[in-house]
């Protein structure tokens, strides 16, 4: 049964790109970039076949919307058995003017040997505020504005949030045998939500979420009177199976709230993904599509958050 599931989700061709006798590799610094940076990569070929390979090593960088398409060559090379350097390349990201996902590919021409990686590129500067949306880290301030019928993005300091420490890596082995770990199993993301329209993502955890997850606290939504559906759900382990979230929206009285417990307010000049997610949420909240259906009282909101 398990083998059938794996075949449906992952083909042998895709698997062989990173696990086979010959695998192109690159070394690069990070996964999230601003468009005022360059992407640098050092290429290697792991050749553990039974022969030397002669071929041209090619690279490409193509955005998911195909608006950015750059290709290059590292030249024709003789690749001996073992690990061998294949040269390096850089990509000027300044022509990317909107948030996008780039697929970086390295291959050996006229062979089936190819491998790819994702990176994410965000505009360096975005408007920091919208006149009809309040951004605050204070629950008292948020409740005051919500009671006045305003739109609010609440991003409390994670140190003051009641919840579970963010952990990017999934649970190690078993929470039964290692009970002190946070024990989460990644994210389940509503990628079609307008809240994420300016933050390219799939429905599952990928590397653009690393900084955000490691600077987060997961809310335990089970404590609310009615079920709540998050935009970004943290998957709990089977042992506890709680309803966890780091991004959720509510109607609070006559006001509308986006509650995000991933840090969107500190060191933003160095944190491109956090800066972009903040912009995406503010842009969404400022528009007409921001009309939360789930309701929460001021008291329940305070109990959900306060340590």
Short mmCIF file of C-alpha atoms in Angstrom, two decimals, residues 4-269:
data_model
loop_
_atom_site.label_atom_id
_atom_site.label_comp_id
_atom_site.label_asym_id
_atom_site.label_seq_id
_atom_site.Cartn_x
_atom_site.Cartn_y
_atom_site.Cartn_z
CA UNK A 4 1.52 2.71 -4.28
CA UNK A 5 1.18 6.01 -2.40
CA UNK A 6 4.84 6.88 -3.04
CA UNK A 7 4.45 6.16 -6.75
CA UNK A 8 1.46 8.48 -6.98
CA UNK A 9 3.27 11.33 -5.26
CA UNK A 10 6.84 10.88 -6.46
CA UNK A 11 8.10 9.31 -9.67
CA UNK A 12 11.29 7.27 -10.01
CA UNK A 13 12.55 9.90 -12.48
CA UNK A 14 12.22 12.67 -9.89
CA UNK A 15 13.81 10.50 -7.22
CA UNK A 16 16.84 9.74 -9.40
CA UNK A 17 17.56 13.46 -9.79
CA UNK A 18 18.95 13.59 -6.26
CA UNK A 19 19.58 9.89 -5.57
CA UNK A 20 21.32 8.09 -8.41
CA UNK A 21 24.74 7.14 -9.80
CA UNK A 22 25.33 10.69 -11.12
CA UNK A 23 23.86 13.71 -9.33
CA UNK A 24 24.46 17.41 -10.08
CA UNK A 25 24.76 19.45 -6.87
CA UNK A 26 25.10 23.11 -5.91
CA UNK A 27 26.18 24.92 -2.77
CA UNK A 28 24.39 28.19 -2.01
CA UNK A 29 23.93 30.41 1.01
CA UNK A 30 20.18 30.63 1.58
CA UNK A 31 16.73 30.15 0.07
CA UNK A 32 15.16 33.64 0.42
CA UNK A 33 16.58 36.70 -1.36
CA UNK A 34 15.81 40.36 -1.97
CA UNK A 35 15.95 41.53 -5.56
CA UNK A 36 18.87 43.82 -4.78
CA UNK A 37 21.05 40.73 -4.24
CA UNK A 38 22.83 38.21 -6.45
CA UNK A 39 22.35 34.48 -6.21
CA UNK A 40 25.71 32.65 -6.13
CA UNK A 41 26.15 28.91 -6.51
CA UNK A 42 29.11 26.54 -6.71
CA UNK A 43 28.30 23.49 -8.81
CA UNK A 44 29.56 19.96 -8.25
CA UNK A 45 28.91 16.63 -9.90
CA UNK A 46 28.76 13.49 -7.78
CA UNK A 47 29.77 10.80 -10.26
CA UNK A 48 29.55 7.34 -8.77
CA UNK A 49 28.81 5.55 -11.99
CA UNK A 50 31.29 3.13 -13.58
CA UNK A 51 32.85 5.59 -16.02
CA UNK A 52 34.09 9.09 -16.66
CA UNK A 53 31.45 11.42 -18.09
CA UNK A 54 32.17 13.99 -20.79
CA UNK A 55 29.56 16.66 -21.33
CA UNK A 56 28.55 20.30 -21.12
CA UNK A 57 27.29 21.38 -17.70
CA UNK A 58 24.28 23.69 -18.03
CA UNK A 59 22.34 25.79 -15.54
CA UNK A 60 19.05 27.67 -15.65
CA UNK A 61 16.91 29.87 -13.42
CA UNK A 62 13.22 30.04 -14.31
CA UNK A 63 10.44 31.62 -12.29
CA UNK A 64 7.21 29.71 -11.72
CA UNK A 65 5.34 32.31 -13.81
CA UNK A 66 7.99 32.02 -16.58
CA UNK A 67 8.57 35.80 -16.64
CA UNK A 68 12.17 35.31 -15.56
CA UNK A 69 14.12 32.82 -17.67
CA UNK A 70 17.91 32.80 -17.58
CA UNK A 71 20.25 30.09 -18.85
CA UNK A 72 24.00 29.56 -18.94
CA UNK A 73 26.80 27.06 -19.41
CA UNK A 74 29.74 26.03 -17.24
CA UNK A 75 31.45 24.56 -20.31
CA UNK A 76 32.20 21.08 -21.54
CA UNK A 77 33.88 19.03 -18.82
CA UNK A 78 35.46 15.66 -18.18
CA UNK A 79 33.93 14.43 -14.94
CA UNK A 80 35.93 11.71 -13.23
CA UNK A 81 34.47 9.18 -10.82
CA UNK A 82 33.97 10.80 -7.40
CA UNK A 83 32.95 14.32 -6.40
CA UNK A 84 34.17 17.03 -8.76
CA UNK A 85 33.80 20.79 -8.88
CA UNK A 86 31.97 21.96 -12.01
CA UNK A 87 32.51 25.71 -11.64
CA UNK A 88 30.25 28.47 -10.31
CA UNK A 89 27.67 30.92 -11.55
CA UNK A 90 25.81 33.99 -10.31
CA UNK A 91 22.43 35.50 -11.13
CA UNK A 92 21.54 39.18 -10.90
CA UNK A 93 18.08 39.26 -9.30
CA UNK A 94 17.41 42.96 -9.90
CA UNK A 95 15.13 42.35 -12.89
CA UNK A 96 12.64 40.50 -10.70
CA UNK A 97 10.07 43.10 -9.65
CA UNK A 98 7.54 40.96 -7.81
CA UNK A 99 7.66 38.09 -5.36
CA UNK A 100 8.36 34.83 -7.13
CA UNK A 101 9.71 31.32 -6.83
CA UNK A 102 12.75 30.47 -8.94
CA UNK A 103 13.75 26.96 -9.93
CA UNK A 104 17.51 26.59 -10.27
CA UNK A 105 18.49 23.62 -12.44
CA UNK A 106 21.89 22.09 -13.19
CA UNK A 107 22.21 19.35 -15.80
CA UNK A 108 24.68 17.57 -18.05
CA UNK A 109 23.73 18.07 -21.69
CA UNK A 110 22.47 15.07 -23.66
CA UNK A 111 22.14 12.90 -20.57
CA UNK A 112 19.35 12.30 -18.10
CA UNK A 113 21.42 13.75 -15.28
CA UNK A 114 19.70 16.83 -13.86
CA UNK A 115 18.81 18.24 -10.47
CA UNK A 116 16.92 21.30 -9.27
CA UNK A 117 16.39 23.54 -6.24
CA UNK A 118 13.94 26.29 -5.31
CA UNK A 119 14.73 29.77 -4.10
CA UNK A 120 12.40 32.71 -3.46
CA UNK A 121 13.00 36.31 -4.49
CA UNK A 122 11.17 39.31 -3.02
CA UNK A 123 11.19 43.02 -3.89
CA UNK A 124 13.56 44.91 -1.62
CA UNK A 125 11.10 47.68 -0.87
CA UNK A 126 7.39 47.48 -0.33
CA UNK A 127 5.02 49.97 1.33
CA UNK A 128 5.24 49.46 5.07
CA UNK A 129 1.69 50.49 5.86
CA UNK A 130 -1.81 50.93 4.48
CA UNK A 131 -3.96 53.77 5.77
CA UNK A 132 -6.98 51.56 6.48
CA UNK A 133 -5.10 48.75 8.27
CA UNK A 134 -3.55 48.86 11.73
CA UNK A 135 -0.39 46.85 12.35
CA UNK A 136 0.32 46.28 16.03
CA UNK A 137 2.17 43.95 18.37
CA UNK A 138 -0.08 44.84 21.33
CA UNK A 139 -3.27 42.93 22.07
CA UNK A 140 -4.61 45.90 24.04
CA UNK A 141 -4.09 48.19 21.07
CA UNK A 142 -5.58 45.61 18.71
CA UNK A 143 -8.73 45.22 20.80
CA UNK A 144 -9.17 48.97 21.02
CA UNK A 145 -9.07 49.34 17.24
CA UNK A 146 -11.24 46.26 16.67
CA UNK A 147 -13.91 47.62 18.99
CA UNK A 148 -13.91 50.73 16.79
CA UNK A 149 -14.59 48.54 13.74
CA UNK A 150 -11.10 48.78 12.24
CA UNK A 151 -9.01 46.26 10.30
CA UNK A 152 -6.07 44.97 12.34
CA UNK A 153 -2.99 42.82 11.72
CA UNK A 154 -1.91 41.66 15.17
CA UNK A 155 1.63 40.29 15.38
CA UNK A 156 2.43 39.84 19.08
CA UNK A 157 5.92 39.27 20.39
CA UNK A 158 6.34 35.49 20.39
CA UNK A 159 7.83 35.66 23.89
CA UNK A 160 4.44 36.84 25.13
CA UNK A 161 2.31 34.31 23.25
CA UNK A 162 0.85 31.25 24.94
CA UNK A 163 1.62 28.33 22.66
CA UNK A 164 4.26 25.98 21.31
CA UNK A 165 7.74 26.91 20.09
CA UNK A 166 8.12 26.85 16.32
CA UNK A 167 10.25 24.04 14.94
CA UNK A 168 11.03 23.65 11.23
CA UNK A 169 12.26 20.06 11.43
CA UNK A 170 9.51 17.47 12.03
CA UNK A 171 9.23 15.39 15.16
CA UNK A 172 12.24 13.12 15.76
CA UNK A 173 11.18 9.50 15.67
CA UNK A 174 8.38 9.50 18.22
CA UNK A 175 6.88 12.01 20.68
CA UNK A 176 6.05 9.03 22.89
CA UNK A 177 9.75 8.24 23.42
CA UNK A 178 10.95 11.88 23.22
CA UNK A 179 8.13 13.87 24.86
CA UNK A 180 10.00 17.17 25.41
CA UNK A 181 10.25 18.14 21.73
CA UNK A 182 7.63 20.50 20.23
CA UNK A 183 6.56 17.60 18.07
CA UNK A 184 5.08 19.41 15.08
CA UNK A 185 5.02 17.85 11.61
CA UNK A 186 5.32 20.83 9.28
CA UNK A 187 2.70 23.19 7.86
CA UNK A 188 -0.56 22.75 6.01
CA UNK A 189 -1.06 26.00 4.10
CA UNK A 190 -4.16 27.38 2.42
CA UNK A 191 -2.14 28.55 -0.58
CA UNK A 192 -5.27 29.80 -2.37
CA UNK A 193 -6.03 32.28 0.40
CA UNK A 194 -5.85 35.90 -0.76
CA UNK A 195 -3.82 36.55 2.38
CA UNK A 196 -0.91 34.78 0.64
CA UNK A 197 -1.44 36.26 -2.83
CA UNK A 198 1.87 38.17 -2.58
CA UNK A 199 3.76 35.36 -0.84
CA UNK A 200 4.30 32.46 -3.27
CA UNK A 201 3.91 29.12 -1.53
CA UNK A 202 2.73 25.58 -2.00
CA UNK A 203 0.36 23.88 0.44
CA UNK A 204 3.24 22.37 2.40
CA UNK A 205 6.36 23.60 4.19
CA UNK A 206 9.27 24.70 2.04
CA UNK A 207 12.45 26.64 2.72
CA UNK A 208 10.96 30.14 2.40
CA UNK A 209 9.14 29.35 5.67
CA UNK A 210 12.28 28.42 7.62
CA UNK A 211 12.96 31.81 9.23
CA UNK A 212 9.26 32.42 9.86
CA UNK A 213 8.67 29.04 11.52
CA UNK A 214 11.76 29.23 13.73
CA UNK A 215 10.61 32.64 14.99
CA UNK A 216 7.06 31.58 15.79
CA UNK A 217 4.74 30.26 18.47
CA UNK A 218 1.90 27.93 17.49
CA UNK A 219 -1.51 28.81 18.90
CA UNK A 220 -3.68 26.03 20.31
CA UNK A 221 -7.09 26.70 18.77
CA UNK A 222 -8.85 23.79 20.51
CA UNK A 223 -9.43 26.07 23.49
CA UNK A 224 -11.89 28.18 21.49
CA UNK A 225 -15.58 27.44 21.85
CA UNK A 226 -16.12 26.86 18.12
CA UNK A 227 -13.82 25.15 15.60
CA UNK A 228 -11.45 27.53 13.82
CA UNK A 229 -9.82 26.98 10.43
CA UNK A 230 -6.37 28.58 10.06
CA UNK A 231 -4.71 29.93 6.92
CA UNK A 232 -1.41 28.41 8.07
CA UNK A 233 -1.96 25.30 10.14
CA UNK A 234 0.83 23.66 12.11
CA UNK A 235 0.38 19.90 11.86
CA UNK A 236 0.51 18.35 15.29
CA UNK A 237 1.83 14.84 15.92
CA UNK A 238 -0.51 11.89 16.32
CA UNK A 239 0.13 11.71 20.06
CA UNK A 240 -1.56 15.07 20.77
CA UNK A 241 -3.43 15.89 17.54
CA UNK A 242 -4.29 19.49 18.46
CA UNK A 243 -5.60 22.22 16.17
CA UNK A 244 -2.51 24.46 15.86
CA UNK A 245 -2.03 27.65 13.88
CA UNK A 246 0.35 30.52 13.20
CA UNK A 247 -1.91 32.49 10.85
CA UNK A 248 -5.67 32.82 11.25
CA UNK A 249 -8.34 35.47 10.69
CA UNK A 250 -11.37 36.39 12.81
CA UNK A 251 -14.24 38.80 13.03
CA UNK A 252 -14.02 40.52 16.44
CA UNK A 253 -17.12 42.55 17.18
CA UNK A 254 -17.42 45.01 14.29
CA UNK A 255 -13.70 44.76 13.52
CA UNK A 256 -11.67 42.37 11.34
CA UNK A 257 -8.50 40.68 12.56
CA UNK A 258 -5.55 38.85 11.04
CA UNK A 259 -3.59 37.15 13.80
CA UNK A 260 -0.05 36.06 12.93
CA UNK A 261 2.26 34.49 15.52
CA UNK A 262 5.29 34.36 13.23
CA UNK A 263 7.60 37.33 13.84
CA UNK A 264 6.85 40.00 11.22
CA UNK A 265 8.22 43.02 13.05
CA UNK A 266 11.88 42.53 13.99
CA UNK A 267 15.05 42.84 11.85
CA UNK A 268 13.04 43.09 8.64
CA UNK A 269 15.92 44.55 6.63
#
